[in-house]
Structure formats: structure tokens, C-alpha cells
Amino acid sequence: MPIIIPSPCFVIEESKFLDNLRLLKKVREEAGVDILVALKGMSFWHYFPLMKQYLSGACASSVNEARLIFEEMGIKSHTYAPAYSEADFEQLIAMSQTISFNSLNQWGKYAPQMLQHPEIHAGLRINPGYSEIETDIYNPAVPGSRLGIPLEQMPKTLPEGITGLHFHVMCEQDSFVLERVLKVVDAELSHLLQQAQWLNMGGGHHITRADYDVKHLIALLKDFRSRYPHLKIILEPGEAVGWQTGFLLATVLDVVESGGIRTAILDVSFSAHMPDTLEMPYKPTIRGAGEPNEFAFTYRMGGSTCLAGDFMGDYSFQNELKAGDHLIFEDMIHYTMVKTTLFNGVRHPHIGKIDTTGHFTLLRSVGYEEYKNRLS
Ligand SMILES: Cc1ncc(COP(=O)(O)O)c(C=O)c1O
């Protein structure tokens, strides 16, 4: 029987997701490190109980994320945000096992409260000033970055109460980049690493990508651990957890032509539903489609909002597109649902899963109430 999926719909494919989780668990076990899921990239909470079986926990960047982890995974989060308001901090203390601070000011402000909670590990986010990310909007180590304490501002000894360090300077990168980052961290911070109990190496590790050299990562982490055997090592990828685990189903609503360009108007929006395609930017893969003119019929894909730039081009197809045709945008599980907006009041995609037996289940439909309740 063909699977009937309502459109538009984000659909996670459980068997692919399990493959990612198994690989991450293998890295955890063989390298002897903790791997958390970063909710900012992957907050598919229906699967939190499953993720809990394979991963070491989760990291949060806000009260909402910490609460989702607490309620749906039943554990306390590793928390980091560029700054905490007093109201948020009160709540984070109750829902965090680790809290990392982005500046010595913030640590100074909250140290008295943290010292009353020795069960919560306190960390400092450092900025090693080294990264190989070419897209500035994703580069936490650009000159003047607000993210992390610059090396020259770090004290020679860890402040009383600080038990660990955190850095995040990678994006969709391999273990050879991590190796070069660690060289800098090692050279500049080994005196502080000797004093610390844990080191969080952030996200951006593209561990589940097909060509990622997992063996090299494991060897690298083991080598690092042999030099700092007292340190607990933590990685917190988001994207790698949800990488290539599902798609966004869309439908063609109309086909228009202007200035010689044919555009298929879709029931999804690049701006509202796939914002990274415009921010990064990158051209998402459409199943079965080719490069422009590779097949007989070339189209631009038009988003459903009024934003003039809400389009993506160009793709070619073997058959002419017509209203009612379905399109599948690949790899739309990480950094999509968490970044969607209801701009223009557009219909938010449904959320569903295809389980390991091939059965589709609709998990959620977002309707008018969600739109109305965010406004007043
Ligand atoms: C502090 C921190 N940790 C983890 C992540 C997750 O990164 P990724 O999804 O690229 O693995 C991010 C992403 O921005 C981050 O800022």
C-alpha cells in the first residue's frame, strides 16, 4: 500500500535515525567520551526516550530547551547561553547539571548562587581564536566575536568554583579540523586543562556524514584523553544527530512564468520552513531532480510567503511539473523544525515519522491556535 502523508510534512525516517544513533554510541564507547544532543539543532522530542538510550544526555541554550530535556528526557541539561537573565538563571539552576558561562562578568554575577549548588558543574566558554569556518554567520571565532572568553582574557588559574571549559568553533567539519583546533587549545590552555575536570568540545562534528573518518576521530580523542586522563571529554553535536534522517514533503500549488523563468509555487517556504537554505545559503536536494537543464524541464522553486527572495533555483525534472505534484526536499530534520516561523501565517508543515517497518504516523499538526497564541 502506498504511504499517504499529508503535505506539507517533515518526516523523520526512523531506520536512518537509528543508524546515526548507533554510530554516535560507538564513538562514545570506543573513544570514552560523552556525546550530547544539542537541541538547538535537533529537538525532535518524540524521540528523546530513544536518544537517551544511545547518547549521554542533551545540551540546552535556553530555559525552554532545558525544560524540554527535563520533561521529555527526564534528565538535567548541560546549559550554555551567551548570557543569562536573573529570571532565567533561577530556572536553569533547577534543570541543569552543568552551566557554562560566556564571560567572566557573567560568572562573577552568578558565582555566589553556583557556589551554593556544588552539584552543578560550572564552566567557562573560551574562544580559542581559531576556526576553519568560511561562512562568517556560522563562525564563533571571527575577530570581535561575542562568543567565549578570548584567550588573552583568561586567568592563569581557574576561578574558584569553575570545574570545566567549553569551546565551540566548528561547523559541519571533520576530525582533522578538530585535530588542528585541539593543537591550539593544547598549546594555549594546557595549564587550565590540568586544573579542570571536564572539557566540552562543542558541536560542528559531522560524525554521521558518509565520508567522515570515524576511526581518526576515535584515535584523536583517545590520544587527547591519554594526555589529560583526568578530563571528562564531552561533544555536543546537533546536526550530526539528525543528519540525513528525513525529508520535507511539499506539493506544487501552481506553475507561473515570468521573464522566461518558470517557477513552481509550493506549499512550503524557504524563508519560513528551511531558513538555512537562505542563511547559509545552500541549495537543498530534491529527490529525483537534476541540475538546471540536466533533464527536459527546468524550474525555480517558489516559496509560499510574500518575501521576494523566498525561492530556490534552479532544478530540472524528467516530467513537466503541475499542480498537485509532490516534491521531496532531502535532509530536512535538523535545524528546520527548530528554526521555522509562522511568517505570513503560512501553514506549518505537519510532523510525522516512518518507523522501521515502513509505517507512517502523523505526530503533530500545527494549526491556527499556535499562530494566534504567539501574537496578541
Ligand atoms: C555551543 C554550541 N554547541 C553545539 C552546537 C551544535 O552544533 P552542530 O549542530 O553544528 O553540531 C552549537 C551550534 O551552533 C553551539 O553553538
Coordinates of C-alpha atoms and ligand atoms in Angstrom, one line a residue, residues 38 40-41 59 80 125 166 168 170-172 202-205 236-240 335, ligand 1:
A38 CA 22.4 19.8 21.0
K40 CA 19.3 23.9 19.0
G41 CA 19.9 21.6 16.0
C59 CA 22.6 20.4 25.9
Y80 CA 25.2 27.3 27.8
R125 CA 33.3 29.1 27.4
H166 CA 33.9 24.7 26.9
H168 CA 32.6 25.6 20.1
M170 CA 33.3 24.1 14.3
C171 CA 30.5 23.7 11.8
E172 CA 29.9 20.6 9.6
G202 CA 31.1 21.9 21.4
G203 CA 29.3 20.9 18.2
G204 CA 30.0 21.0 14.5
H205 CA 31.4 17.5 14.4
E236 CA 27.6 18.2 21.7
P237 CA 26.7 17.8 18.1
G238 CA 23.2 18.7 16.9
E239 CA 23.4 18.4 13.1
A240 CA 25.2 15.1 13.2
Y335 CA 17.9 23.0 12.1
Ligands
LIG1 C1 27.6 26.0 21.8 C2 27.1 25.1 20.7 N1 27.2 23.8 20.9 C3 26.7 22.9 20.0 C4 26.2 23.3 18.8 C5 25.7 22.3 17.8 O1 26.4 22.4 16.6 P1 26.1 21.4 15.4 O2 24.6 21.3 15.2 O3 26.8 22.1 14.2 O4 26.8 20.1 15.7 C6 26.2 24.7 18.5 C7 25.7 25.2 17.3 O5 25.6 26.4 17.0 C8 26.6 25.6 19.5 O6 26.6 26.9 19.3

